Amino acid sequence: MLNLAFDTTAGSCSVILTQDGETIGKTIQKMDFGQAEALFPAIEKIMGENRISPAELDLITVCTGPGSFTGVRSSLAAARTLGLALPQTGLTGVSAFEAYMYDLAEEELAFYNAVIIETKREDFYFQCFDSQKNKMGEPEALEHDAIIDRLRHKKVTLIGDGVERFLSRPSGLSLHVIRMEDCLTIDALAACGNQKFRLKKLDYPKPLYLRAPDVCIKA
């Protein structure tokens, strides 16, 4: 089963091609801007190097956010365009929260598992999962103290690219495992997509926006 997965929601343009769960091609370009322009050339390069035509793909997996408004929009526009061009190919969205949780090994799981994603503002993107990796609530944008209130007096595992900044202030939490990530791994995104494909639970990609986009009007 061939799965093309990509993510432009955070500080990179990441593309991976897997076959039956094994990576056969991967590219990660760290960048704060320009992911939209870099995405299709990266896809074409990785497909060309492996001599895979788009029609051979069984699945396209895309990260639905949260992240920058432009990054989320770019990924989803690309995925939906490919989906229209390849109607026989499966298409699924995976949130960054789902992919981070998928990446936790069984021994890393606590009763509460919090995914904390960087917003580059005062707050964080946050969602909590139980020991079976089931959602315990909807994703939110919360400030440091509000997250502490949610997790106080609980055994907690933390994962995400916002964990390092979150723990730069005292938390007083009972921590089981701390996973400070630079960014979401594209491998986890692809694996989560593969799982949805196997379980026949594909989710048509819809943007996960937790706040309105930043805009300014020039005078």
XYZ file of N, CA and C in Angstrom:
657
model
N 0.840 -1.188 0.000
C 0.000 0.000 0.000
C 0.879 1.244 0.000
N 0.682 2.095 -0.978
C 1.478 3.314 -1.124
C 0.738 4.501 -0.522
N 1.414 5.193 0.373
C 0.834 6.337 1.069
C 1.751 7.536 0.902
N 1.204 8.609 0.350
C 1.909 9.889 0.263
C 1.359 10.797 1.349
N 2.215 11.222 2.275
C 1.780 12.072 3.381
C 2.601 13.360 3.394
N 1.944 14.474 3.751
C 2.671 15.740 3.798
C 2.065 16.692 4.819
N 2.912 17.646 5.230
C 2.539 18.588 6.289
C 3.234 19.919 6.043
N 2.452 20.999 6.015
C 3.021 22.356 5.928
C 2.445 23.254 7.016
N 1.920 22.648 8.090
C 1.190 23.441 9.077
C 2.086 24.157 10.079
N 3.336 23.696 10.229
C 4.220 24.301 11.230
C 5.451 24.892 10.550
N 6.621 24.648 11.111
C 7.831 25.289 10.602
C 8.594 24.466 9.602
N 7.892 23.710 8.770
C 8.578 22.901 7.775
C 7.634 22.550 6.638
N 8.231 22.086 5.550
C 7.492 21.453 4.466
C 7.987 20.015 4.436
N 7.161 19.087 4.905
C 7.581 17.698 5.072
C 6.740 16.787 4.194
N 7.415 15.887 3.482
C 6.743 14.936 2.596
C 7.363 13.562 2.814
N 6.528 12.528 2.857
C 7.026 11.159 2.995
C 6.215 10.240 2.084
N 6.878 9.253 1.546
C 6.233 8.215 0.743
C 6.529 6.883 1.413
N 5.471 6.152 1.779
C 5.662 4.855 2.424
C 5.012 3.755 1.595
N 5.585 2.571 1.684
C 5.028 1.396 1.025
C 4.865 0.304 2.061
N 3.616 -0.079 2.307
C 3.308 -1.075 3.336
C 3.932 -0.702 4.679
N 3.881 0.580 4.988
C 4.369 1.071 6.269
C 5.846 1.371 6.343
N 6.597 1.044 5.295
C 8.038 1.298 5.269
C 8.331 2.557 4.452
N 9.211 3.400 4.955
C 9.567 4.633 4.257
C 10.427 4.323 3.037
N 10.001 4.830 1.887
C 10.820 4.673 0.680
C 11.320 6.024 0.171
N 10.828 7.097 0.756
C 11.311 8.432 0.398
C 10.804 9.454 1.388
N 11.650 10.415 1.736
C 11.252 11.427 2.713
C 12.064 12.688 2.505
N 11.409 13.839 2.630
C 12.113 15.113 2.575
C 11.509 16.055 3.603
N 12.375 16.753 4.323
C 11.942 17.722 5.331
C 12.727 19.012 5.108
N 11.999 20.077 4.808
C 12.631 21.383 4.616
C 12.142 22.310 5.727
N 13.035 22.699 6.630
C 12.660 23.618 7.706
C 12.489 25.018 7.136
N 11.340 25.624 7.390
C 11.081 26.977 6.903
C 9.895 27.560 7.657
N 9.942 28.857 7.886
C 8.823 29.542 8.529
C 7.815 30.058 7.503
N 8.304 30.304 6.278
C 7.443 30.813 5.218
C 7.773 30.083 3.916
N 6.838 30.113 2.971
C 7.101 29.569 1.646
C 6.779 28.100 1.478
N 6.085 27.488 2.471
C 5.774 26.067 2.363
C 4.899 25.757 1.153
N 3.977 26.669 0.842
C 3.064 26.419 -0.278
C 3.827 26.270 -1.587
N 4.842 27.117 -1.768
C 5.632 27.066 -3.002
C 6.539 25.836 -3.044
N 6.941 25.349 -1.878
C 7.876 24.220 -1.819
C 7.190 22.868 -1.905
N 5.886 22.813 -1.615
C 5.219 21.520 -1.448
C 5.171 20.679 -2.725
N 4.626 21.218 -3.805
C 4.484 20.391 -5.007
C 5.827 19.995 -5.616
N 6.835 20.873 -5.646
C 8.149 20.407 -6.102
C 8.694 19.261 -5.249
N 8.459 19.307 -3.928
C 8.924 18.233 -3.047
C 8.184 16.932 -3.353
N 6.884 17.032 -3.595
C 6.104 15.839 -3.938
C 6.586 15.250 -5.256
N 6.762 16.106 -6.258
C 7.223 15.637 -7.574
C 8.596 14.977 -7.477
N 9.478 15.547 -6.652
C 10.828 15.004 -6.501
C 10.785 13.610 -5.872
N 10.036 13.462 -4.802
C 10.018 12.192 -4.090
C 9.330 11.099 -4.907
N 8.295 11.495 -5.669
C 7.618 10.522 -6.539
C 8.526 10.124 -7.702
N 9.217 11.111 -8.270
C 10.106 10.834 -9.394
C 11.274 9.956 -9.012
N 11.870 10.222 -7.852
C 13.016 9.424 -7.398
C 12.642 7.959 -7.200
N 11.378 7.719 -6.866
C 10.940 6.347 -6.625
C 10.162 5.765 -7.806
N 10.094 6.541 -8.880
C 9.424 6.096 -10.103
C 7.997 5.633 -9.820
N 7.302 6.425 -9.015
C 5.909 6.159 -8.675
C 5.039 7.193 -9.371
N 4.049 6.748 -10.091
C 3.112 7.678 -10.714
C 1.983 7.972 -9.738
N 1.359 9.156 -9.815
C 0.260 9.474 -8.898
C -0.851 8.436 -8.891
N -1.132 7.838 -10.050
C -2.218 6.860 -10.142
C -1.937 5.594 -9.336
N -0.683 5.360 -8.974
C -0.329 4.165 -8.198
C -0.580 4.345 -6.706
N -0.809 5.569 -6.262
C -1.004 5.822 -4.841
C -2.312 5.210 -4.354
N -2.257 4.609 -3.177
C -3.453 4.084 -2.532
C -4.067 5.089 -1.560
N -3.219 5.969 -1.037
C -3.677 6.884 0.004
C -2.879 8.174 -0.033
N -3.568 9.277 0.226
C -2.940 10.580 0.451
C -3.334 11.028 1.854
N -2.336 11.319 2.682
C -2.557 11.739 4.063
C -2.040 13.157 4.247
N -2.858 14.006 4.861
C -2.453 15.402 5.047
C -2.728 15.822 6.486
N -1.828 16.633 7.034
C -2.045 17.195 8.370
C -3.042 18.346 8.276
N -4.061 18.299 9.103
C -5.130 19.295 9.049
C -4.937 20.445 10.030
N -3.829 20.433 10.776
C -3.584 21.490 11.749
C -3.677 20.937 13.167
N -3.609 21.828 14.139
C -3.560 23.283 14.007
C -2.169 23.771 13.592
N -2.116 25.021 13.190
C -0.868 25.625 12.760
C -1.159 26.963 12.145
N -0.238 27.427 11.322
C -0.455 28.719 10.678
C -1.619 28.617 9.708
N -2.375 29.684 9.595
C -3.543 29.691 8.706
C -3.130 29.367 7.277
N -2.054 29.999 6.807
C -1.599 29.772 5.440
C -1.088 28.354 5.255
N -0.356 27.843 6.247
C 0.183 26.490 6.147
C -0.901 25.435 6.090
N -1.908 25.575 6.950
C -3.021 24.633 6.946
C -3.757 24.696 5.611
N -4.036 25.905 5.171
C -4.773 26.086 3.913
C -3.996 25.509 2.733
N -2.681 25.677 2.723
C -1.855 25.176 1.619
C -1.888 23.659 1.545
N -1.715 23.008 2.693
C -1.739 21.545 2.719
C -3.070 20.996 2.243
N -4.149 21.559 2.764
C -5.458 21.023 2.426
C -5.820 21.285 0.970
N -5.426 22.450 0.455
C -5.693 22.738 -0.953
C -4.970 21.738 -1.844
N -3.721 21.421 -1.497
C -2.951 20.446 -2.282
C -3.583 19.065 -2.201
N -3.978 18.653 -0.990
C -4.563 17.325 -0.820
C -5.879 17.199 -1.570
N -6.705 18.222 -1.493
C -8.003 18.159 -2.166
C -7.838 18.192 -3.686
N -6.848 18.926 -4.164
C -6.574 18.953 -5.598
C -6.154 17.572 -6.083
N -5.240 16.943 -5.336
C -4.819 15.591 -5.696
C -5.980 14.606 -5.607
N -6.833 14.792 -4.612
C -7.977 13.910 -4.456
C -8.940 13.999 -5.630
N -9.138 15.209 -6.146
C -10.005 15.382 -7.313
C -9.389 14.751 -8.559
N -8.074 14.883 -8.689
C -7.382 14.338 -9.855
C -7.260 12.818 -9.782
N -7.321 12.260 -8.565
C -7.128 10.821 -8.368
C -8.316 10.251 -7.588
N -9.473 10.174 -8.215
C -10.686 9.774 -7.482
C -10.640 8.347 -6.919
N -9.760 7.499 -7.440
C -9.661 6.126 -6.935
C -8.705 6.009 -5.744
N -8.042 7.107 -5.420
C -7.068 7.110 -4.317
C -7.739 7.561 -3.026
N -7.481 6.870 -1.937
C -8.016 7.279 -0.646
C -7.419 8.612 -0.208
N -8.184 9.376 0.550
C -7.742 10.687 1.022
C -8.178 10.836 2.468
N -7.234 11.192 3.335
C -7.596 11.363 4.739
C -6.833 12.507 5.382
N -7.483 13.151 6.322
C -6.841 14.162 7.141
C -6.480 13.583 8.500
N -5.388 14.070 9.052
C -4.938 13.671 10.389
C -4.541 14.937 11.130
N -5.106 15.159 12.300
C -4.701 16.335 13.066
C -3.325 16.116 13.676
N -2.630 17.205 13.964
C -1.329 17.093 14.629
C -1.483 16.425 15.994
N -2.608 16.670 16.664
C -2.851 16.034 17.959
C -2.884 14.515 17.812
N -3.614 14.021 16.810
C -3.702 12.577 16.581
C -2.328 11.979 16.285
N -1.568 12.663 15.441
C -0.263 12.129 15.045
C 0.715 12.109 16.215
N 0.723 13.159 17.020
C 1.586 13.151 18.200
C 1.216 11.986 19.124
N -0.078 11.788 19.342
C -0.505 10.705 20.223
C -0.144 9.344 19.644
N -0.265 9.186 18.348
C 0.092 7.916 17.714
C 1.555 7.578 17.988
N 2.387 8.610 18.092
C 3.828 8.415 18.242
C 4.234 7.985 19.648
N 3.319 8.041 20.614
C 3.645 7.627 21.978
C 3.605 6.107 22.094
N 4.685 5.535 22.627
C 4.734 4.099 22.874
C 3.887 3.753 24.103
N 3.515 2.488 24.224
C 2.633 2.056 25.310
C 3.216 2.396 26.677
N 4.527 2.213 26.838
C 5.140 2.478 28.146
C 5.232 3.969 28.459
N 5.036 4.813 27.456
C 5.071 6.257 27.678
C 3.715 6.818 28.095
N 2.668 6.041 27.935
C 1.322 6.532 28.206
C 1.047 6.630 29.701
N 0.404 7.719 30.096
C -0.064 7.903 31.464
C -1.594 7.858 31.446
N -2.203 8.096 32.595
C -3.669 8.151 32.619
C -4.154 9.350 31.823
N -3.407 10.465 31.920
C -3.678 11.656 31.114
C -2.477 11.901 30.207
N -2.738 12.177 28.945
C -1.684 12.444 27.964
C -2.030 13.721 27.228
N -1.211 14.740 27.429
C -1.519 16.062 26.885
C -0.602 16.387 25.721
N -1.213 16.733 24.599
C -0.465 17.232 23.446
C -0.459 18.753 23.529
N 0.749 19.325 23.533
C 0.902 20.777 23.647
C 1.681 21.262 22.430
N 1.038 22.084 21.613
C 1.597 22.522 20.340
C 1.876 24.017 20.380
N 3.010 24.410 19.860
C 3.448 25.799 19.858
C 2.535 26.677 18.994
N 2.195 27.847 19.520
C 1.424 28.841 18.757
C 2.244 30.079 18.419
N 3.419 30.203 19.049
C 4.271 31.388 18.937
C 3.566 32.631 19.476
N 2.675 32.397 20.441
C 2.013 33.475 21.162
C 2.078 33.143 22.648
N 1.250 33.799 23.429
C 1.246 33.533 24.864
C 0.616 32.183 25.189
N -0.292 31.716 24.336
C -1.012 30.491 24.637
C -0.407 29.282 23.922
N -1.098 28.138 24.027
C -0.680 26.887 23.392
C -1.913 26.211 22.818
N -1.715 25.401 21.790
C -2.772 24.505 21.351
C -2.704 23.256 22.223
N -3.854 22.805 22.695
C -3.879 21.763 23.735
C -5.014 20.779 23.489
N -4.713 19.497 23.683
C -5.754 18.473 23.721
C -5.277 17.323 24.585
N -6.208 16.722 25.328
C -5.870 15.659 26.262
C -6.480 14.337 25.798
N -5.728 13.234 26.036
C -6.142 11.891 25.657
C -5.968 10.961 26.855
N -6.738 9.860 26.856
C -6.610 8.907 27.957
C -5.548 7.851 27.646
N -5.432 6.858 28.499
C -4.376 5.850 28.359
C -4.603 4.924 27.163
N -5.803 4.975 26.570
C -6.096 4.206 25.360
C -6.011 5.083 24.104
N -5.516 6.287 24.280
C -5.359 7.266 23.198
C -6.682 7.793 22.664
N -7.716 7.735 23.515
C -9.014 8.305 23.161
C -9.070 9.766 23.593
N -9.734 10.594 22.796
C -9.856 12.015 23.120
C -10.655 12.202 24.406
N -10.169 13.108 25.256
C -10.873 13.420 26.495
C -11.521 14.801 26.433
N -11.519 15.382 25.271
C -12.096 16.705 25.081
C -11.686 17.241 23.724
N -12.266 18.351 23.349
C -11.955 18.951 22.063
C -10.665 19.779 22.158
N -9.953 19.959 21.048
C -8.748 20.795 21.062
C -9.091 22.251 21.360
N -8.162 22.913 22.052
C -8.387 24.302 22.465
C -7.090 25.082 22.370
N -7.217 26.396 22.397
C -6.073 27.286 22.587
C -6.154 27.804 24.021
N -5.165 27.409 24.862
C -5.199 27.748 26.280
C -3.876 28.352 26.721
N -3.942 29.228 27.709
C -2.727 29.784 28.294
C -2.174 28.820 29.350
N -0.937 29.081 29.756
C -0.189 28.190 30.646
C -0.979 27.809 31.882
N -1.508 28.789 32.598
C -2.182 28.504 33.864
C -3.461 27.695 33.666
N -4.141 27.904 32.552
C -5.364 27.144 32.279
C -5.040 25.670 32.036
N -3.903 25.399 31.373
C -3.483 24.011 31.170
C -3.104 23.372 32.496
N -2.401 24.116 33.331
C -2.045 23.601 34.665
C -3.303 23.205 35.426
N -4.332 24.038 35.376
C -5.578 23.731 36.079
C -6.217 22.446 35.561
N -6.097 22.182 34.259
C -6.684 20.969 33.685
C -5.932 19.709 34.140
N -4.637 19.831 34.388
C -3.792 18.654 34.618
C -3.354 18.477 36.066
N -3.697 19.404 36.926
C -3.251 19.349 38.314
C -3.746 18.072 39.012
N -2.866 17.488 39.850
C -3.179 16.300 40.649
C -3.418 15.054 39.782
N -2.854 15.025 38.592
C -2.995 13.868 37.712
C -1.613 13.428 37.246
N -1.439 12.148 37.001
C -0.207 11.641 36.388
C -0.290 11.924 34.897
N 0.715 12.639 34.358
C 0.584 13.190 33.010
C 1.812 12.884 32.163
N 1.578 12.569 30.891
C 2.617 12.561 29.864
C 2.392 13.769 28.965
N 3.476 14.473 28.638
C 3.401 15.637 27.760
C 4.167 15.359 26.479
N 3.595 15.728 25.347
C 4.276 15.589 24.064
C 3.887 16.756 23.165
N 4.830 17.200 22.335
C 4.523 18.255 21.374
C 5.642 19.277 21.272
N 5.569 20.101 20.241
C 6.618 21.102 20.053
C 6.426 22.328 20.935
N 5.353 22.344 21.725
C 5.154 23.427 22.682
C 5.557 23.060 24.096
N 5.970 21.812 24.306
C 6.265 21.340 25.670
C 7.448 22.085 26.283
N 8.503 22.315 25.502
C 9.686 22.974 26.056
C 9.348 24.359 26.598
N 8.603 25.147 25.828
C 8.233 26.487 26.311
C 7.259 26.383 27.477
N 6.339 25.442 27.419
C 5.375 25.266 28.504
C 6.088 24.978 29.819
N 7.128 24.131 29.791
C 7.838 23.755 31.009
C 8.936 24.741 31.392
N 9.083 25.809 30.616
C 10.058 26.837 31.004
C 9.583 27.609 32.237
N 8.311 27.459 32.572
C 7.765 27.992 33.817
C 7.398 26.821 34.722
N 7.519 26.999 36.041
C 7.195 25.895 36.949
C 5.768 25.399 36.731
N 5.608 24.059 36.728
C 4.275 23.513 36.494
C 3.688 22.853 37.739
N 4.536 22.243 38.562
C 4.038 21.529 39.724
C 3.276 20.266 39.370
N 3.367 19.817 38.126
C 2.628 18.643 37.681
C 3.380 17.356 38.006
N 2.637 16.271 38.131
C 3.224 14.938 38.309
C 3.440 14.351 36.916
N 4.686 14.374 36.459
C 4.983 14.035 35.074
C 5.502 12.608 34.940
N 4.901 11.862 34.044
C 5.309 10.489 33.760
C 6.382 10.461 32.676
N 6.107 11.087 31.530
C 7.050 11.176 30.415
C 6.950 12.561 29.820
N 8.107 13.095 29.406
C 8.161 14.390 28.721
C 8.773 14.159 27.347
N 8.047 14.498 26.303
C 8.561 14.399 24.942
C 8.589 15.795 24.334
N 9.771 16.423 24.330
C 9.937 17.745 23.722
C 10.332 17.566 22.261
N 9.434 17.867 21.354
C 9.679 17.672 19.930
C 9.965 19.001 19.247
N 10.819 18.970 18.224
C 11.040 20.177 17.424
C 9.841 20.465 16.545
N 9.225 19.410 16.038
C 8.038 19.530 15.200
C 7.399 18.150 15.093
N 6.212 18.112 14.550
C 5.546 16.844 14.311
C 6.349 16.013 13.330
N 6.565 14.729 13.642
C 7.307 13.883 12.720
C 6.393 13.427 11.591
N 6.871 13.556 10.375
C 6.089 13.169 9.211
C 5.865 11.656 9.206
N 6.762 10.899 9.824
C 6.608 9.451 9.931
C 5.347 9.098 10.726
N 5.122 9.808 11.833
C 3.943 9.553 12.656
C 2.671 9.920 11.904
N 2.721 11.004 11.146
C 1.559 11.406 10.350
C 1.189 10.313 9.357
N 2.198 9.790 8.642
C 1.949 8.737 7.659
C 1.415 7.475 8.334
N 1.994 7.104 9.476
C 1.558 5.894 10.183
C 0.121 6.028 10.656
N -0.251 7.215 11.090
C -1.626 7.448 11.523
C -2.578 7.338 10.330
N -2.162 7.846 9.172
C -2.958 7.697 7.965
C -3.112 6.248 7.560
N -2.020 5.484 7.658
C -2.075 4.057 7.348
C -3.077 3.334 8.246
N -3.084 3.699 9.518
C -4.012 3.071 10.458
C -5.460 3.362 10.066
N -5.741 4.599 9.699
C -7.109 4.943 9.291
C -7.507 4.176 8.032
N -6.547 3.987 7.134
C -6.811 3.243 5.907
C -7.153 1.785 6.233
N -6.368 1.172 7.131
C -6.600 -0.220 7.509
C -7.956 -0.401 8.189
N -8.320 0.571 9.022
C -9.573 0.492 9.773
C -10.768 1.009 8.972
N -10.488 1.471 7.746
C -11.535 2.036 6.875
C -12.250 3.192 7.561
N -11.435 4.070 8.186
C -11.970 5.244 8.864
C -11.325 6.516 8.323
N -11.306 6.644 7.004
C -10.714 7.830 6.389
C -11.571 9.054 6.701
N -10.898 10.161 7.041
C -11.573 11.424 7.337
C -11.266 12.421 6.224
N -12.310 12.839 5.506
C -12.066 13.856 4.478
C -11.429 15.070 5.152
N -10.296 15.548 4.625
C -9.546 16.597 5.332
C -10.287 17.922 5.433
N -10.476 18.348 6.665
C -11.085 19.637 6.972
C -10.125 20.407 7.872
N -9.997 21.712 7.689
C -9.013 22.479 8.472
C -9.359 22.527 9.952
N -8.339 22.353 10.778
C -8.510 22.488 12.219
C -7.967 23.853 12.628
N -8.851 24.836 12.634
C -8.480 26.184 13.058
C -8.995 26.392 14.476
N -8.125 26.824 15.367
C -8.522 27.079 16.745
C -8.596 28.558 17.074
N -8.322 29.379 16.079
C -8.480 30.829 16.241
C -8.576 31.438 14.857
N -9.036 32.678 14.816
C -9.136 33.382 13.544
C -7.740 33.744 13.057
N -7.544 33.864 11.722
C -6.228 34.226 11.208
C -5.847 35.644 11.576
N -4.537 35.888 11.698
C -4.038 37.247 11.908
C -4.128 38.001 10.598
N -4.790 39.130 10.607
C -4.862 39.969 9.412
C -4.633 41.416 9.811
N -4.156 42.172 8.878
C -4.002 43.602 9.120
C -4.450 44.330 7.867
N -5.024 45.479 8.041
C -5.501 46.304 6.925
C -4.564 47.480 6.762
N -3.950 47.568 5.587
C -3.048 48.672 5.327
C -3.824 49.963 5.119
N -3.333 51.018 5.718
C -4.013 52.312 5.591
C -3.786 52.877 4.191
